[in-house]
């Protein structure tokens, strides 16, 4: 069986005391009532140490939102994969559409970042997804395929087996416009088929593929009930403890 995951992507939100309140509310809930999924909070890097303390004491897991493509050295402001590993951070988001758009991150760069993480035994949560124009022109399958072919499909099978994929249609992120369960399932099945073609059926069957894009407490259950949807990467709704908790128990 594949690992189900609900991951909250906080982006650049919350102050320290708010972050701690949110993590402690979620951690307490999942420790009291074991969910059918792994629960990850993808926090701003300044909160990783605090989040890591909760992870040591509870079931909650942490993720960084970014990592440098360099190993170490004179890169002011950057954070290396080895630094994350030295703090026992198990996951890191890579390829989020906001980083592709606002920071010009290319498939090539994202592959290098992915390799740094894997070198340090950190699992990338690798985001892919088409913009509205590509969905409307029917080019969405080609876009998603090329994002995979030009990045993580350059890894060998052992390396790829540590990747979590997050399908996040850009037109659904932060817009309140969710992909329908059928649209999500169609794309997730397509992605799993590509993984099977590139590697093999066993790898495809084991790869966790998350859905992200205006997933919330009201629509999570139907999205997560789709055969190839293994959970969600949640933005806005992960910032409110009650909403995030409802999503966690949507399997
Ligand atoms: C995201 O940023 O990864 C995301 C899915 O955001 P939202 O849930 O707010 O659409």
PDB file of C-alpha atoms and ligand atoms in Angstrom:
ATOM      1  CA  UNK A   1       0.000   0.000   0.000  1.00  0.00           C
ATOM      2  CA  UNK A   2       1.146   3.504  -0.800  1.00  0.00           C
ATOM      3  CA  UNK A   3       1.869   6.031   1.922  1.00  0.00           C
ATOM      4  CA  UNK A   4      -1.020   8.511   2.208  1.00  0.00           C
ATOM      5  CA  UNK A   5       0.047  12.027   3.097  1.00  0.00           C
ATOM      6  CA  UNK A   6      -1.595  15.293   4.044  1.00  0.00           C
ATOM      7  CA  UNK A   7       0.957  18.114   3.923  1.00  0.00           C
ATOM      8  CA  UNK A   8       0.301  21.733   4.829  1.00  0.00           C
ATOM      9  CA  UNK A   9       2.232  24.307   2.816  1.00  0.00           C
ATOM     10  CA  UNK A  10       2.303  27.389   4.981  1.00  0.00           C
ATOM     11  CA  UNK A  11       4.225  29.463   2.415  1.00  0.00           C
ATOM     12  CA  UNK A  12       5.326  32.801   3.976  1.00  0.00           C
ATOM     13  CA  UNK A  13       2.617  32.973   6.632  1.00  0.00           C
ATOM     14  CA  UNK A  14       2.416  33.005  10.444  1.00  0.00           C
ATOM     15  CA  UNK A  15       4.512  34.640  13.143  1.00  0.00           C
ATOM     16  CA  UNK A  16       6.424  32.490  15.605  1.00  0.00           C
ATOM     17  CA  UNK A  17       3.799  32.247  18.346  1.00  0.00           C
ATOM     18  CA  UNK A  18       1.036  31.636  15.752  1.00  0.00           C
ATOM     19  CA  UNK A  19       3.139  28.907  14.154  1.00  0.00           C
ATOM     20  CA  UNK A  20       3.646  27.204  17.492  1.00  0.00           C
ATOM     21  CA  UNK A  21      -0.080  27.374  18.337  1.00  0.00           C
ATOM     22  CA  UNK A  22      -0.972  25.824  14.977  1.00  0.00           C
ATOM     23  CA  UNK A  23       1.582  23.012  15.164  1.00  0.00           C
ATOM     24  CA  UNK A  24       0.693  22.149  18.728  1.00  0.00           C
ATOM     25  CA  UNK A  25      -3.054  22.004  17.904  1.00  0.00           C
ATOM     26  CA  UNK A  26      -2.430  19.641  14.973  1.00  0.00           C
ATOM     27  CA  UNK A  27       0.169  17.540  16.814  1.00  0.00           C
ATOM     28  CA  UNK A  28      -2.105  17.073  19.843  1.00  0.00           C
ATOM     29  CA  UNK A  29      -5.029  16.015  17.657  1.00  0.00           C
ATOM     30  CA  UNK A  30      -3.125  13.432  15.633  1.00  0.00           C
ATOM     31  CA  UNK A  31      -1.481  12.015  18.744  1.00  0.00           C
ATOM     32  CA  UNK A  32      -4.913  11.561  20.343  1.00  0.00           C
ATOM     33  CA  UNK A  33      -6.600  10.130  17.255  1.00  0.00           C
ATOM     34  CA  UNK A  34      -4.278   8.327  14.856  1.00  0.00           C
ATOM     35  CA  UNK A  35      -5.042   9.386  11.269  1.00  0.00           C
ATOM     36  CA  UNK A  36      -4.824   7.135   8.186  1.00  0.00           C
ATOM     37  CA  UNK A  37      -2.074   9.291   6.729  1.00  0.00           C
ATOM     38  CA  UNK A  38       1.254  10.880   7.479  1.00  0.00           C
ATOM     39  CA  UNK A  39       0.863  14.528   8.464  1.00  0.00           C
ATOM     40  CA  UNK A  40       3.522  17.006   7.372  1.00  0.00           C
ATOM     41  CA  UNK A  41       3.849  20.728   7.982  1.00  0.00           C
ATOM     42  CA  UNK A  42       5.965  22.584   5.403  1.00  0.00           C
ATOM     43  CA  UNK A  43       7.040  25.580   7.444  1.00  0.00           C
ATOM     44  CA  UNK A  44       9.177  28.661   6.756  1.00  0.00           C
ATOM     45  CA  UNK A  45      12.804  27.773   7.475  1.00  0.00           C
ATOM     46  CA  UNK A  46      13.014  29.969  10.588  1.00  0.00           C
ATOM     47  CA  UNK A  47      10.380  27.733  12.198  1.00  0.00           C
ATOM     48  CA  UNK A  48      12.035  24.408  11.324  1.00  0.00           C
ATOM     49  CA  UNK A  49      13.771  24.018  14.657  1.00  0.00           C
ATOM     50  CA  UNK A  50      10.580  24.625  16.615  1.00  0.00           C
ATOM     51  CA  UNK A  51       8.600  22.320  14.285  1.00  0.00           C
ATOM     52  CA  UNK A  52      11.352  19.715  14.614  1.00  0.00           C
ATOM     53  CA  UNK A  53      10.939  19.773  18.397  1.00  0.00           C
ATOM     54  CA  UNK A  54       7.255  18.897  17.938  1.00  0.00           C
ATOM     55  CA  UNK A  55       8.187  16.156  15.468  1.00  0.00           C
ATOM     56  CA  UNK A  56      10.457  14.575  18.067  1.00  0.00           C
ATOM     57  CA  UNK A  57       7.643  14.389  20.592  1.00  0.00           C
ATOM     58  CA  UNK A  58       4.659  13.640  18.325  1.00  0.00           C
ATOM     59  CA  UNK A  59       3.512  12.057  15.057  1.00  0.00           C
ATOM     60  CA  UNK A  60       3.791  15.311  13.122  1.00  0.00           C
ATOM     61  CA  UNK A  61       6.488  15.514  10.452  1.00  0.00           C
ATOM     62  CA  UNK A  62       8.249  18.574   9.062  1.00  0.00           C
ATOM     63  CA  UNK A  63       9.254  19.797   5.626  1.00  0.00           C
ATOM     64  CA  UNK A  64      11.270  22.714   4.347  1.00  0.00           C
ATOM     65  CA  UNK A  65       9.849  24.780   1.502  1.00  0.00           C
ATOM     66  CA  UNK A  66      13.099  25.255  -0.393  1.00  0.00           C
ATOM     67  CA  UNK A  67      16.745  24.188  -0.525  1.00  0.00           C
ATOM     68  CA  UNK A  68      19.888  25.365  -2.308  1.00  0.00           C
ATOM     69  CA  UNK A  69      21.170  23.531  -5.365  1.00  0.00           C
ATOM     70  CA  UNK A  70      24.699  24.020  -3.956  1.00  0.00           C
ATOM     71  CA  UNK A  71      26.315  21.804  -1.369  1.00  0.00           C
ATOM     72  CA  UNK A  72      27.799  24.573   0.817  1.00  0.00           C
ATOM     73  CA  UNK A  73      29.830  27.758   0.657  1.00  0.00           C
ATOM     74  CA  UNK A  74      29.469  31.437  -0.211  1.00  0.00           C
ATOM     75  CA  UNK A  75      25.739  31.584  -1.037  1.00  0.00           C
ATOM     76  CA  UNK A  76      24.413  34.178   1.389  1.00  0.00           C
ATOM     77  CA  UNK A  77      20.841  33.538   2.469  1.00  0.00           C
ATOM     78  CA  UNK A  78      20.706  29.978   1.172  1.00  0.00           C
ATOM     79  CA  UNK A  79      20.097  26.779   3.138  1.00  0.00           C
ATOM     80  CA  UNK A  80      21.761  23.520   2.179  1.00  0.00           C
ATOM     81  CA  UNK A  81      20.289  20.037   2.141  1.00  0.00           C
ATOM     82  CA  UNK A  82      23.022  18.947   4.571  1.00  0.00           C
ATOM     83  CA  UNK A  83      21.840  21.634   7.028  1.00  0.00           C
ATOM     84  CA  UNK A  84      18.267  20.328   6.773  1.00  0.00           C
ATOM     85  CA  UNK A  85      19.502  16.764   7.253  1.00  0.00           C
ATOM     86  CA  UNK A  86      21.512  17.840  10.296  1.00  0.00           C
ATOM     87  CA  UNK A  87      18.197  18.952  11.830  1.00  0.00           C
ATOM     88  CA  UNK A  88      16.481  15.662  10.875  1.00  0.00           C
ATOM     89  CA  UNK A  89      14.061  17.334   8.449  1.00  0.00           C
ATOM     90  CA  UNK A  90      12.608  14.452   6.416  1.00  0.00           C
ATOM     91  CA  UNK A  91      10.909  16.284   3.507  1.00  0.00           C
ATOM     92  CA  UNK A  92      11.279  19.388   1.334  1.00  0.00           C
ATOM     93  CA  UNK A  93       8.944  20.913  -1.259  1.00  0.00           C
ATOM     94  CA  UNK A  94      10.578  21.323  -4.669  1.00  0.00           C
ATOM     95  CA  UNK A  95       9.198  22.902  -7.832  1.00  0.00           C
ATOM     96  CA  UNK A  96       6.221  24.720  -6.347  1.00  0.00           C
ATOM     97  CA  UNK A  97       4.649  26.875  -9.057  1.00  0.00           C
ATOM     98  CA  UNK A  98       5.345  30.014  -6.994  1.00  0.00           C
ATOM     99  CA  UNK A  99       9.062  29.244  -7.054  1.00  0.00           C
ATOM    100  CA  UNK A 100       8.938  28.424 -10.752  1.00  0.00           C
ATOM    101  CA  UNK A 101       7.096  31.684 -11.476  1.00  0.00           C
ATOM    102  CA  UNK A 102       8.572  34.253  -9.054  1.00  0.00           C
ATOM    103  CA  UNK A 103      12.090  32.851  -8.728  1.00  0.00           C
ATOM    104  CA  UNK A 104      12.569  31.524 -12.269  1.00  0.00           C
ATOM    105  CA  UNK A 105      13.236  27.962 -11.140  1.00  0.00           C
ATOM    106  CA  UNK A 106      13.708  25.726 -14.176  1.00  0.00           C
ATOM    107  CA  UNK A 107      13.375  21.967 -14.582  1.00  0.00           C
ATOM    108  CA  UNK A 108      17.147  21.742 -14.682  1.00  0.00           C
ATOM    109  CA  UNK A 109      17.618  23.653 -11.429  1.00  0.00           C
ATOM    110  CA  UNK A 110      14.860  21.637  -9.771  1.00  0.00           C
ATOM    111  CA  UNK A 111      16.640  18.417 -10.700  1.00  0.00           C
ATOM    112  CA  UNK A 112      19.833  19.704  -9.060  1.00  0.00           C
ATOM    113  CA  UNK A 113      17.927  20.655  -5.903  1.00  0.00           C
ATOM    114  CA  UNK A 114      16.282  17.231  -5.904  1.00  0.00           C
ATOM    115  CA  UNK A 115      19.674  15.550  -6.178  1.00  0.00           C
ATOM    116  CA  UNK A 116      21.048  17.553  -3.214  1.00  0.00           C
ATOM    117  CA  UNK A 117      18.078  16.402  -1.118  1.00  0.00           C
ATOM    118  CA  UNK A 118      18.427  12.763  -2.120  1.00  0.00           C
ATOM    119  CA  UNK A 119      22.176  12.906  -1.374  1.00  0.00           C
ATOM    120  CA  UNK A 120      21.122  13.829   2.161  1.00  0.00           C
ATOM    121  CA  UNK A 121      18.275  11.290   2.496  1.00  0.00           C
ATOM    122  CA  UNK A 122      15.552  13.969   2.415  1.00  0.00           C
ATOM    123  CA  UNK A 123      12.422  13.185   0.407  1.00  0.00           C
ATOM    124  CA  UNK A 124      11.422  15.808  -2.152  1.00  0.00           C
ATOM    125  CA  UNK A 125       7.726  16.645  -2.482  1.00  0.00           C
ATOM    126  CA  UNK A 126       8.028  17.454  -6.170  1.00  0.00           C
ATOM    127  CA  UNK A 127       5.328  19.759  -7.569  1.00  0.00           C
ATOM    128  CA  UNK A 128       4.127  19.750 -11.158  1.00  0.00           C
ATOM    129  CA  UNK A 129       1.079  21.229 -12.854  1.00  0.00           C
ATOM    130  CA  UNK A 130      -0.181  23.249 -15.793  1.00  0.00           C
ATOM    131  CA  UNK A 131      -1.332  26.866 -16.019  1.00  0.00           C
ATOM    132  CA  UNK A 132      -4.885  27.734 -17.098  1.00  0.00           C
ATOM    133  CA  UNK A 133      -3.936  28.467 -20.710  1.00  0.00           C
ATOM    134  CA  UNK A 134      -2.540  24.957 -21.082  1.00  0.00           C
ATOM    135  CA  UNK A 135      -5.600  23.367 -19.480  1.00  0.00           C
ATOM    136  CA  UNK A 136      -7.907  25.339 -21.770  1.00  0.00           C
ATOM    137  CA  UNK A 137      -5.947  24.441 -24.891  1.00  0.00           C
ATOM    138  CA  UNK A 138      -5.877  20.758 -23.909  1.00  0.00           C
ATOM    139  CA  UNK A 139      -2.099  20.829 -23.515  1.00  0.00           C
ATOM    140  CA  UNK A 140      -2.101  19.929 -19.811  1.00  0.00           C
ATOM    141  CA  UNK A 141      -0.971  16.322 -20.241  1.00  0.00           C
ATOM    142  CA  UNK A 142       1.982  17.379 -22.404  1.00  0.00           C
ATOM    143  CA  UNK A 143       3.050  20.031 -19.878  1.00  0.00           C
ATOM    144  CA  UNK A 144       2.950  17.668 -16.932  1.00  0.00           C
ATOM    145  CA  UNK A 145       4.814  14.985 -18.892  1.00  0.00           C
ATOM    146  CA  UNK A 146       7.542  17.428 -19.919  1.00  0.00           C
ATOM    147  CA  UNK A 147       7.953  18.655 -16.322  1.00  0.00           C
ATOM    148  CA  UNK A 148       8.608  15.062 -15.261  1.00  0.00           C
ATOM    149  CA  UNK A 149      10.756  14.070 -18.239  1.00  0.00           C
ATOM    150  CA  UNK A 150      12.992  17.142 -17.845  1.00  0.00           C
ATOM    151  CA  UNK A 151      13.545  16.698 -14.110  1.00  0.00           C
ATOM    152  CA  UNK A 152      12.831  13.704 -11.867  1.00  0.00           C
ATOM    153  CA  UNK A 153      12.626  11.173 -14.706  1.00  0.00           C
ATOM    154  CA  UNK A 154      16.389  11.700 -15.091  1.00  0.00           C
ATOM    155  CA  UNK A 155      16.833   9.900 -11.753  1.00  0.00           C
ATOM    156  CA  UNK A 156      17.402   6.179 -11.586  1.00  0.00           C
ATOM    157  CA  UNK A 157      14.712   3.908 -10.150  1.00  0.00           C
ATOM    158  CA  UNK A 158      16.194   3.746  -6.646  1.00  0.00           C
ATOM    159  CA  UNK A 159      16.462   7.518  -6.477  1.00  0.00           C
ATOM    160  CA  UNK A 160      12.960   8.049  -7.858  1.00  0.00           C
ATOM    161  CA  UNK A 161      11.505   5.693  -5.262  1.00  0.00           C
ATOM    162  CA  UNK A 162      12.134   8.444  -2.664  1.00  0.00           C
ATOM    163  CA  UNK A 163      10.105  11.087  -4.502  1.00  0.00           C
ATOM    164  CA  UNK A 164       6.603  12.219  -3.575  1.00  0.00           C
ATOM    165  CA  UNK A 165       4.794  13.849  -6.502  1.00  0.00           C
ATOM    166  CA  UNK A 166       2.295  16.674  -5.954  1.00  0.00           C
ATOM    167  CA  UNK A 167       0.024  17.462  -8.899  1.00  0.00           C
ATOM    168  CA  UNK A 168      -0.938  21.098  -8.454  1.00  0.00           C
ATOM    169  CA  UNK A 169      -2.786  22.679 -11.366  1.00  0.00           C
ATOM    170  CA  UNK A 170      -1.591  26.291 -11.179  1.00  0.00           C
ATOM    171  CA  UNK A 171      -5.076  27.595 -11.979  1.00  0.00           C
ATOM    172  CA  UNK A 172      -6.348  25.979  -8.787  1.00  0.00           C
ATOM    173  CA  UNK A 173      -3.681  27.268  -6.392  1.00  0.00           C
ATOM    174  CA  UNK A 174      -5.033  29.920  -4.041  1.00  0.00           C
ATOM    175  CA  UNK A 175      -7.887  30.669  -6.439  1.00  0.00           C
ATOM    176  CA  UNK A 176     -10.737  28.767  -4.783  1.00  0.00           C
ATOM    177  CA  UNK A 177     -11.135  26.899  -8.099  1.00  0.00           C
ATOM    178  CA  UNK A 178     -10.508  23.225  -7.326  1.00  0.00           C
ATOM    179  CA  UNK A 179      -9.945  20.558  -9.944  1.00  0.00           C
ATOM    180  CA  UNK A 180     -12.986  18.293  -9.965  1.00  0.00           C
ATOM    181  CA  UNK A 181     -12.372  14.834  -8.474  1.00  0.00           C
ATOM    182  CA  UNK A 182     -12.619  13.469 -12.049  1.00  0.00           C
ATOM    183  CA  UNK A 183     -10.036  15.935 -13.376  1.00  0.00           C
ATOM    184  CA  UNK A 184      -7.708  15.114 -10.485  1.00  0.00           C
ATOM    185  CA  UNK A 185      -8.123  11.356 -10.953  1.00  0.00           C
ATOM    186  CA  UNK A 186      -7.593  11.612 -14.717  1.00  0.00           C
ATOM    187  CA  UNK A 187      -4.285  13.444 -14.260  1.00  0.00           C
ATOM    188  CA  UNK A 188      -3.093  11.312 -11.344  1.00  0.00           C
ATOM    189  CA  UNK A 189      -3.758   8.155 -13.369  1.00  0.00           C
ATOM    190  CA  UNK A 190      -1.868   9.679 -16.296  1.00  0.00           C
ATOM    191  CA  UNK A 191       1.101  10.516 -14.009  1.00  0.00           C
ATOM    192  CA  UNK A 192       1.130   6.988 -12.566  1.00  0.00           C
ATOM    193  CA  UNK A 193       1.064   5.610 -16.110  1.00  0.00           C
ATOM    194  CA  UNK A 194       4.094   7.731 -17.022  1.00  0.00           C
ATOM    195  CA  UNK A 195       5.972   6.449 -13.968  1.00  0.00           C
ATOM    196  CA  UNK A 196       5.140   2.869 -14.978  1.00  0.00           C
ATOM    197  CA  UNK A 197       6.358   3.492 -18.539  1.00  0.00           C
ATOM    198  CA  UNK A 198       9.581   5.123 -17.318  1.00  0.00           C
ATOM    199  CA  UNK A 199      10.356   2.719 -14.436  1.00  0.00           C
ATOM    200  CA  UNK A 200       7.974  -0.167 -13.782  1.00  0.00           C
ATOM    201  CA  UNK A 201       4.562  -1.075 -12.376  1.00  0.00           C
ATOM    202  CA  UNK A 202       5.909  -1.659  -8.874  1.00  0.00           C
ATOM    203  CA  UNK A 203       7.472   1.821  -8.703  1.00  0.00           C
ATOM    204  CA  UNK A 204       4.311   3.399 -10.109  1.00  0.00           C
ATOM    205  CA  UNK A 205       2.168   1.534  -7.617  1.00  0.00           C
ATOM    206  CA  UNK A 206       4.299   2.695  -4.697  1.00  0.00           C
ATOM    207  CA  UNK A 207       4.659   6.379  -5.620  1.00  0.00           C
ATOM    208  CA  UNK A 208       2.566   8.754  -3.526  1.00  0.00           C
ATOM    209  CA  UNK A 209       0.847  11.315  -5.766  1.00  0.00           C
ATOM    210  CA  UNK A 210      -0.761  14.214  -3.890  1.00  0.00           C
ATOM    211  CA  UNK A 211      -3.320  16.685  -5.175  1.00  0.00           C
ATOM    212  CA  UNK A 212      -2.927  20.410  -4.431  1.00  0.00           C
ATOM    213  CA  UNK A 213      -5.003  23.419  -5.408  1.00  0.00           C
ATOM    214  CA  UNK A 214      -7.786  24.892  -3.254  1.00  0.00           C
ATOM    215  CA  UNK A 215      -8.259  21.575  -1.471  1.00  0.00           C
ATOM    216  CA  UNK A 216     -10.240  22.318   1.685  1.00  0.00           C
ATOM    217  CA  UNK A 217     -12.272  20.787   4.515  1.00  0.00           C
ATOM    218  CA  UNK A 218     -15.343  20.502   2.252  1.00  0.00           C
ATOM    219  CA  UNK A 219     -13.857  18.928  -0.857  1.00  0.00           C
ATOM    220  CA  UNK A 220     -10.961  16.834   0.521  1.00  0.00           C
ATOM    221  CA  UNK A 221     -13.016  13.679   1.126  1.00  0.00           C
ATOM    222  CA  UNK A 222     -14.175  13.393  -2.467  1.00  0.00           C
ATOM    223  CA  UNK A 223     -10.762  14.213  -3.879  1.00  0.00           C
ATOM    224  CA  UNK A 224      -9.021  11.709  -1.587  1.00  0.00           C
ATOM    225  CA  UNK A 225     -11.523   8.992  -2.483  1.00  0.00           C
ATOM    226  CA  UNK A 226     -10.181   8.873  -6.041  1.00  0.00           C
ATOM    227  CA  UNK A 227      -8.150   5.748  -6.779  1.00  0.00           C
ATOM    228  CA  UNK A 228      -4.909   7.524  -7.670  1.00  0.00           C
ATOM    229  CA  UNK A 229      -5.117  10.465  -5.259  1.00  0.00           C
ATOM    230  CA  UNK A 230      -3.008   9.646  -2.210  1.00  0.00           C
ATOM    231  CA  UNK A 231      -3.668  12.792  -0.212  1.00  0.00           C
ATOM    232  CA  UNK A 232      -3.071  16.486  -0.561  1.00  0.00           C
ATOM    233  CA  UNK A 233      -0.680  19.388  -0.457  1.00  0.00           C
ATOM    234  CA  UNK A 234      -2.757  22.045   1.228  1.00  0.00           C
ATOM    235  CA  UNK A 235      -2.057  25.785   1.154  1.00  0.00           C
ATOM    236  CA  UNK A 236      -4.621  28.216   2.581  1.00  0.00           C
ATOM    237  CA  UNK A 237      -6.660  25.615   4.466  1.00  0.00           C
ATOM    238  CA  UNK A 238      -3.568  24.395   6.335  1.00  0.00           C
ATOM    239  CA  UNK A 239      -3.305  27.717   8.148  1.00  0.00           C
ATOM    240  CA  UNK A 240      -6.466  27.107  10.187  1.00  0.00           C
ATOM    241  CA  UNK A 241      -6.084  24.229  12.646  1.00  0.00           C
ATOM    242  CA  UNK A 242      -9.737  23.097  12.504  1.00  0.00           C
ATOM    243  CA  UNK A 243      -9.757  23.037   8.688  1.00  0.00           C
ATOM    244  CA  UNK A 244      -6.437  21.240   8.391  1.00  0.00           C
ATOM    245  CA  UNK A 245      -7.501  18.689  10.994  1.00  0.00           C
ATOM    246  CA  UNK A 246     -10.726  18.022   9.081  1.00  0.00           C
ATOM    247  CA  UNK A 247      -8.710  17.435   5.913  1.00  0.00           C
ATOM    248  CA  UNK A 248      -6.376  15.032   7.747  1.00  0.00           C
ATOM    249  CA  UNK A 249      -9.362  12.855   8.674  1.00  0.00           C
ATOM    250  CA  UNK A 250     -10.856  12.906   5.171  1.00  0.00           C
ATOM    251  CA  UNK A 251      -9.634   9.432   4.150  1.00  0.00           C
TER     252      UNK A 251
HETATM  253  C1  LIG B   1      -0.191  25.263  -2.543  1.00  0.00           C
HETATM  254  O1  LIG B   1       0.290  26.387  -2.510  1.00  0.00           O
HETATM  255  O2  LIG B   1       0.558  24.278  -2.586  1.00  0.00           O
HETATM  256  C2  LIG B   1      -1.649  25.129  -2.518  1.00  0.00           C
HETATM  257  C3  LIG B   1      -2.161  23.976  -2.841  1.00  0.00           C
HETATM  258  O3  LIG B   1      -2.353  26.247  -2.155  1.00  0.00           O
HETATM  259  P1  LIG B   1      -3.951  26.343  -1.920  1.00  0.00           P
HETATM  260  O4  LIG B   1      -4.368  25.115  -1.185  1.00  0.00           O
HETATM  261  O5  LIG B   1      -4.133  27.589  -1.114  1.00  0.00           O
HETATM  262  O6  LIG B   1      -4.564  26.421  -3.283  1.00  0.00           O
END
